[in-house]
CSV table of C-alpha atoms and ligand atoms in Angstrom, one decimal:
chain,number,residue,atom,x,y,z
A,1,UNK,CA,7.6,-10.5,24.1
A,2,UNK,CA,5.8,-12.3,21.1
A,3,UNK,CA,7.9,-13.7,18.9
A,4,UNK,CA,5.8,-15.1,15.5
A,5,UNK,CA,3.4,-12.4,14.9
A,6,UNK,CA,1.1,-14.9,13.3
A,7,UNK,CA,-2.9,-15.7,14.4
A,8,UNK,CA,-5.9,-17.2,12.7
A,9,UNK,CA,-8.2,-14.4,11.6
A,10,UNK,CA,-11.0,-16.9,11.4
A,11,UNK,CA,-14.0,-15.5,12.6
A,12,UNK,CA,-12.7,-12.6,14.4
A,13,UNK,CA,-14.2,-10.7,16.5
A,14,UNK,CA,-11.7,-8.1,17.5
A,15,UNK,CA,-8.1,-8.3,18.7
A,16,UNK,CA,-7.5,-9.9,22.1
A,17,UNK,CA,-4.9,-8.7,24.6
A,18,UNK,CA,-2.3,-11.4,22.9
A,19,UNK,CA,-2.3,-9.7,20.1
A,20,UNK,CA,-2.6,-6.4,20.2
A,21,UNK,CA,0.9,-6.7,22.4
A,22,UNK,CA,2.5,-8.4,19.3
A,23,UNK,CA,1.8,-5.5,17.5
A,24,UNK,CA,2.9,-2.8,20.2
A,25,UNK,CA,6.3,-5.2,20.5
A,26,UNK,CA,6.9,-6.4,17.1
A,27,UNK,CA,5.0,-3.4,15.2
A,28,UNK,CA,3.4,-6.0,12.9
A,29,UNK,CA,-0.1,-8.3,13.3
A,30,UNK,CA,-1.0,-11.2,10.9
A,31,UNK,CA,-4.2,-12.0,11.2
A,32,UNK,CA,-4.3,-15.6,8.8
A,33,UNK,CA,-8.1,-16.3,7.4
A,34,UNK,CA,-8.8,-12.5,8.1
A,35,UNK,CA,-10.7,-13.2,5.0
A,36,UNK,CA,-12.7,-15.9,2.8
A,37,UNK,CA,-10.5,-16.7,-0.6
A,38,UNK,CA,-14.2,-16.7,-2.7
A,39,UNK,CA,-13.8,-12.4,-1.6
A,40,UNK,CA,-10.5,-12.2,-2.7
A,41,UNK,CA,-11.0,-13.9,-6.2
A,42,UNK,CA,-14.5,-11.2,-6.9
A,43,UNK,CA,-11.8,-8.1,-5.9
A,44,UNK,CA,-9.3,-10.0,-8.3
A,45,UNK,CA,-12.2,-10.7,-11.0
A,46,UNK,CA,-13.3,-6.5,-9.8
A,47,UNK,CA,-9.3,-5.3,-10.7
A,48,UNK,CA,-9.4,-7.2,-13.9
A,49,UNK,CA,-12.7,-5.6,-15.5
A,50,UNK,CA,-11.2,-2.5,-14.4
A,51,UNK,CA,-7.5,-3.4,-16.2
A,52,UNK,CA,-10.2,-3.6,-19.4
A,53,UNK,CA,-11.7,-0.8,-19.5
A,54,UNK,CA,-7.7,0.7,-19.4
A,55,UNK,CA,-6.6,2.8,-22.2
A,56,UNK,CA,-3.4,2.4,-23.0
A,57,UNK,CA,-2.9,5.6,-26.0
A,58,UNK,CA,-2.8,7.7,-22.3
A,59,UNK,CA,-0.3,5.3,-20.6
A,60,UNK,CA,2.3,4.9,-23.2
A,61,UNK,CA,2.3,8.8,-23.5
A,62,UNK,CA,2.9,8.7,-19.3
A,63,UNK,CA,5.6,5.2,-19.3
A,64,UNK,CA,7.2,5.2,-22.4
A,65,UNK,CA,10.8,4.6,-22.0
A,66,UNK,CA,11.3,9.1,-23.2
A,67,UNK,CA,11.4,8.7,-18.9
A,68,UNK,CA,8.7,11.8,-19.1
A,69,UNK,CA,9.6,12.8,-14.9
A,70,UNK,CA,7.4,15.3,-14.6
A,71,UNK,CA,4.4,14.2,-16.8
A,72,UNK,CA,5.1,11.1,-14.0
A,73,UNK,CA,5.1,13.4,-11.3
A,74,UNK,CA,1.5,15.1,-12.5
A,75,UNK,CA,0.4,11.4,-12.9
A,76,UNK,CA,1.1,11.0,-9.8
A,77,UNK,CA,-0.5,13.2,-8.2
A,78,UNK,CA,-3.4,13.9,-9.6
A,79,UNK,CA,-3.7,9.9,-8.4
A,80,UNK,CA,-5.1,10.7,-5.2
A,81,UNK,CA,-8.4,10.4,-5.1
A,82,UNK,CA,-8.9,8.1,-8.4
A,83,UNK,CA,-8.1,5.0,-10.0
A,84,UNK,CA,-5.0,5.2,-11.8
A,85,UNK,CA,-2.8,3.0,-13.0
A,86,UNK,CA,1.0,2.3,-12.7
A,87,UNK,CA,3.5,-0.3,-14.6
A,88,UNK,CA,6.1,-2.0,-14.3
A,89,UNK,CA,9.3,-0.3,-15.4
A,90,UNK,CA,10.0,-1.5,-19.1
A,91,UNK,CA,6.7,-3.0,-19.5
A,92,UNK,CA,6.8,-0.5,-22.9
A,93,UNK,CA,9.4,-1.2,-25.4
A,94,UNK,CA,11.2,1.9,-27.2
A,95,UNK,CA,8.1,2.1,-29.7
A,96,UNK,CA,5.5,2.2,-27.3
A,97,UNK,CA,4.2,-0.7,-27.7
A,98,UNK,CA,3.9,-3.8,-24.1
A,99,UNK,CA,6.6,-6.0,-24.0
A,100,UNK,CA,3.7,-8.6,-22.4
A,101,UNK,CA,-0.2,-8.7,-22.2
A,102,UNK,CA,-1.1,-5.7,-19.6
A,103,UNK,CA,-1.7,-7.5,-16.6
A,104,UNK,CA,1.4,-8.9,-16.3
A,105,UNK,CA,2.6,-5.3,-17.1
A,106,UNK,CA,1.2,-3.1,-14.6
A,107,UNK,CA,2.8,-2.3,-10.8
A,108,UNK,CA,0.2,-1.2,-9.0
A,109,UNK,CA,-3.2,0.7,-9.0
A,110,UNK,CA,-4.2,3.5,-7.0
A,111,UNK,CA,-4.3,5.0,-5.2
A,112,UNK,CA,-9.2,5.3,-4.1
A,113,UNK,CA,-9.9,1.8,-5.2
A,114,UNK,CA,-12.1,2.5,-1.4
A,115,UNK,CA,-13.9,4.8,-2.3
A,116,UNK,CA,-14.2,5.1,-6.4
A,117,UNK,CA,-15.8,1.3,-6.7
A,118,UNK,CA,-18.2,-0.1,-4.9
A,119,UNK,CA,-17.1,-3.8,-4.3
A,120,UNK,CA,-13.7,-2.4,-3.2
A,121,UNK,CA,-15.2,0.4,-0.7
A,122,UNK,CA,-17.7,-2.1,0.5
A,123,UNK,CA,-14.3,-4.7,1.4
A,124,UNK,CA,-12.9,-1.7,2.9
A,125,UNK,CA,-15.5,-0.5,5.2
A,126,UNK,CA,-16.0,-4.2,6.9
A,127,UNK,CA,-17.2,-3.4,10.1
A,128,UNK,CA,-13.7,-5.9,11.0
A,129,UNK,CA,-11.8,-3.1,10.4
A,130,UNK,CA,-13.2,-0.8,12.1
A,131,UNK,CA,-13.1,-2.5,14.4
A,132,UNK,CA,-9.2,-4.2,14.4
A,133,UNK,CA,-7.8,-0.1,14.0
A,134,UNK,CA,-10.3,1.1,16.9
A,135,UNK,CA,-8.7,-1.5,19.2
A,136,UNK,CA,-5.5,-0.7,18.1
A,137,UNK,CA,-6.0,3.2,19.5
A,138,UNK,CA,-7.2,5.1,16.7
A,139,UNK,CA,-10.8,6.4,18.0
A,140,UNK,CA,-11.6,7.5,14.2
A,141,UNK,CA,-10.4,5.9,11.3
A,142,UNK,CA,-9.9,7.7,7.7
A,143,UNK,CA,-9.6,5.8,4.8
A,144,UNK,CA,-6.9,7.6,3.6
A,145,UNK,CA,-5.3,5.5,0.4
A,146,UNK,CA,-5.5,2.1,-0.9
A,147,UNK,CA,-3.4,-0.1,-3.7
A,148,UNK,CA,-3.6,-3.0,-5.7
A,149,UNK,CA,-0.2,-4.6,-5.9
A,150,UNK,CA,0.3,-6.7,-9.2
A,151,UNK,CA,3.6,-7.8,-9.2
A,152,UNK,CA,3.9,-10.0,-12.0
A,153,UNK,CA,5.5,-13.3,-12.9
A,154,UNK,CA,9.3,-12.5,-14.1
A,155,UNK,CA,8.7,-8.8,-13.8
A,156,UNK,CA,7.1,-8.0,-10.5
A,157,UNK,CA,10.2,-5.5,-9.3
A,158,UNK,CA,11.2,-5.2,-6.0
A,159,UNK,CA,10.5,-2.0,-3.5
A,160,UNK,CA,12.9,-1.1,-1.3
A,161,UNK,CA,12.9,-0.8,2.4
A,162,UNK,CA,10.4,2.2,3.9
A,163,UNK,CA,7.9,3.8,6.4
A,164,UNK,CA,4.9,4.1,4.9
A,165,UNK,CA,4.4,6.6,7.1
A,166,UNK,CA,6.6,8.8,4.9
A,167,UNK,CA,4.4,8.8,2.0
A,168,UNK,CA,1.2,9.2,4.7
A,169,UNK,CA,2.1,11.8,7.3
A,170,UNK,CA,0.0,13.1,10.3
A,171,UNK,CA,0.8,14.7,13.2
A,172,UNK,CA,1.8,13.0,15.9
A,173,UNK,CA,1.8,9.7,13.6
A,174,UNK,CA,-1.3,7.3,12.8
A,175,UNK,CA,-0.6,5.5,9.6
A,176,UNK,CA,-1.8,1.9,10.5
A,177,UNK,CA,-1.3,-0.1,7.2
A,178,UNK,CA,-3.5,-3.0,5.8
A,179,UNK,CA,-2.1,-5.8,3.4
A,180,UNK,CA,-4.0,-8.1,2.4
A,181,UNK,CA,-3.3,-11.5,0.0
A,182,UNK,CA,-5.5,-11.8,-2.4
A,183,UNK,CA,-2.7,-14.9,-3.5
A,184,UNK,CA,-0.8,-16.9,-1.4
A,185,UNK,CA,2.9,-14.9,-1.4
A,186,UNK,CA,6.1,-16.8,-0.7
A,187,UNK,CA,9.6,-15.7,-0.7
A,188,UNK,CA,9.9,-16.7,-4.5
A,189,UNK,CA,6.6,-14.7,-5.9
A,190,UNK,CA,8.1,-11.7,-3.7
A,191,UNK,CA,5.7,-11.7,-0.4
A,192,UNK,CA,6.4,-8.7,2.3
A,193,UNK,CA,9.5,-8.5,4.7
A,194,UNK,CA,9.9,-6.2,7.8
A,195,UNK,CA,12.0,-5.4,11.3
A,196,UNK,CA,10.0,-6.2,14.1
A,197,UNK,CA,10.7,-4.1,17.2
A,198,UNK,CA,8.4,-1.7,18.8
A,199,UNK,CA,7.3,1.8,17.0
A,200,UNK,CA,5.5,3.8,18.9
A,201,UNK,CA,6.3,7.3,19.5
A,202,UNK,CA,8.9,6.8,16.6
A,203,UNK,CA,9.7,9.8,13.5
A,204,UNK,CA,10.2,8.6,10.4
A,205,UNK,CA,13.4,8.3,8.9
A,206,UNK,CA,12.3,10.3,5.6
A,207,UNK,CA,9.1,12.4,4.5
A,208,UNK,CA,8.2,12.8,1.2
A,209,UNK,CA,6.3,16.2,1.0
A,210,UNK,CA,5.4,19.1,-2.3
A,211,UNK,CA,6.9,21.7,-2.0
A,212,UNK,CA,6.7,24.6,-1.0
A,213,UNK,CA,8.1,26.7,-4.3
A,214,UNK,CA,7.0,24.4,-6.7
A,215,UNK,CA,3.9,21.8,-5.0
A,216,UNK,CA,3.1,20.1,-8.2
A,217,UNK,CA,6.6,19.3,-7.7
A,218,UNK,CA,7.8,16.4,-4.1
A,219,UNK,CA,10.9,15.8,-2.4
A,220,UNK,CA,11.6,13.3,0.2
A,221,UNK,CA,13.3,15.4,3.1
A,222,UNK,CA,15.6,13.1,5.1
A,223,UNK,CA,14.5,13.8,8.4
A,224,UNK,CA,17.6,10.9,10.5
A,225,UNK,CA,20.0,8.8,8.6
A,226,UNK,CA,20.1,6.3,10.3
A,227,UNK,CA,20.2,3.2,8.2
A,228,UNK,CA,17.8,0.4,9.2
A,229,UNK,CA,18.7,-2.7,10.5
A,230,UNK,CA,18.0,-4.6,7.3
A,231,UNK,CA,20.5,-8.0,8.3
A,232,UNK,CA,17.1,-8.2,11.0
A,233,UNK,CA,14.7,-8.3,8.3
A,234,UNK,CA,12.0,-11.6,8.6
A,235,UNK,CA,10.1,-13.0,5.4
A,236,UNK,CA,6.1,-12.7,6.3
A,237,UNK,CA,5.0,-15.8,3.9
A,238,UNK,CA,1.0,-15.6,4.2
A,239,UNK,CA,-1.5,-17.4,2.3
A,240,UNK,CA,-4.3,-16.1,0.1
A,241,UNK,CA,-7.0,-14.6,2.6
A,242,UNK,CA,-4.0,-13.2,5.0
A,243,UNK,CA,-4.0,-9.7,6.3
A,244,UNK,CA,-1.1,-8.0,7.6
A,245,UNK,CA,-1.4,-5.1,9.5
A,246,UNK,CA,1.4,-2.7,10.6
A,247,UNK,CA,2.5,-0.1,11.5
A,248,UNK,CA,3.6,3.0,9.4
A,249,UNK,CA,6.8,3.1,11.5
A,250,UNK,CA,7.3,-0.7,10.2
A,251,UNK,CA,10.5,-0.2,8.2
A,252,UNK,CA,9.2,-3.4,5.8
A,253,UNK,CA,10.1,-4.2,1.9
A,254,UNK,CA,9.5,-6.9,-0.7
A,255,UNK,CA,11.6,-8.9,-3.4
A,256,UNK,CA,10.8,-9.4,-6.8
A,257,UNK,CA,8.6,-11.7,-8.7
A,258,UNK,CA,11.5,-14.5,-10.0
A,259,UNK,CA,8.1,-17.1,-10.1
A,260,UNK,CA,6.2,-17.9,-12.6
A,261,UNK,CA,3.2,-16.9,-9.8
A,262,UNK,CA,1.6,-13.4,-10.1
A,263,UNK,CA,1.2,-11.6,-6.4
A,264,UNK,CA,-1.8,-9.9,-6.0
A,265,UNK,CA,-2.2,-7.7,-2.7
A,266,UNK,CA,-4.7,-5.4,-1.8
A,267,UNK,CA,-3.6,-2.7,0.3
A,268,UNK,CA,-5.4,0.2,2.7
A,269,UNK,CA,-4.0,2.7,4.9
A,270,UNK,CA,-6.2,4.7,7.5
A,271,UNK,CA,-4.8,7.2,9.8
A,272,UNK,CA,-7.0,8.9,12.9
A,273,UNK,CA,-8.7,11.6,12.1
A,274,UNK,CA,-8.1,13.5,15.4
A,275,UNK,CA,-4.7,13.9,13.6
A,276,UNK,CA,-3.1,16.9,11.8
A,277,UNK,CA,-3.1,16.2,8.2
A,278,UNK,CA,-0.3,18.7,6.7
A,279,UNK,CA,-1.4,20.3,3.3
A,280,UNK,CA,1.5,20.1,1.9
A,281,UNK,CA,1.3,16.3,2.0
A,282,UNK,CA,1.8,14.6,-1.7
A,283,UNK,CA,-2.0,13.6,-1.5
A,284,UNK,CA,-4.9,15.9,-0.6
A,285,UNK,CA,-8.2,15.3,-0.1
A,286,UNK,CA,-10.7,17.4,-3.0
A,287,UNK,CA,-12.8,20.5,-1.9
A,288,UNK,CA,-15.9,18.0,-3.4
A,289,UNK,CA,-14.1,15.1,-2.8
A,290,UNK,CA,-12.6,14.9,1.2
A,291,UNK,CA,-11.3,11.8,2.7
A,292,UNK,CA,-14.1,10.0,4.5
A,293,UNK,CA,-13.5,7.5,7.4
A,294,UNK,CA,-16.1,4.0,7.9
B,1,FE2,FE1,5.0,0.6,2.2
């Protein structure tokens, strides 16, 4: 069994048998030097431009400290086929003004950069990504969602241990997470951590779904109360240009960013188009805007 999930992804031409074995046994695989640092710079510059167009007034309403829960849920549920911005907790003061500059107040953008922005689409649809999805058994990969994680210095919050399949459900489970480091991710600035294991044919502990009686609201259903073995978690620090590939069943988390440096990352999630995608998932396609493949 491969103990370290780190491999050199430079000049990638498909996953080796060793890489595939590592993914199977650990649920995670790190490909260092998978993409050029200049590409990371280009993606960050594009996001900067998108951020410069944000209408702050709209967000003040949604994210104000008045904590309008339903407004926030509506904003989240309608973000699936759009590029929306989500702020860190406490980004706004009691008067609705930002406590720090906007580029240091954002938690994430989501959830369709891969379809709504040409540069993110081009990056997300690179043939190497299709190749590795195929190598991991996804014959008809669908690009389901993307997120841009800002994790700003000092206020970037922690993300508790979870499985992405909880939010990106298919039957059978097929979610594959791709985590692209746009900047160096270290223990200090809140890199990814995870619990290695063979997660084939397992079920997520929880599922987020729309409520049957009120589909504009979601509920988190517990399917298995067994806690994650968080004492076995390992840190996954990576350099800019690395790709972390993980199963939708791989339990992972990240710490707060207590450093003076940001930790930008871009994530993309694929599912297998051959699997059933339930209508009560939070993330829905639109009739005129379906999920697409490569
Ligand atoms: Fe996650």
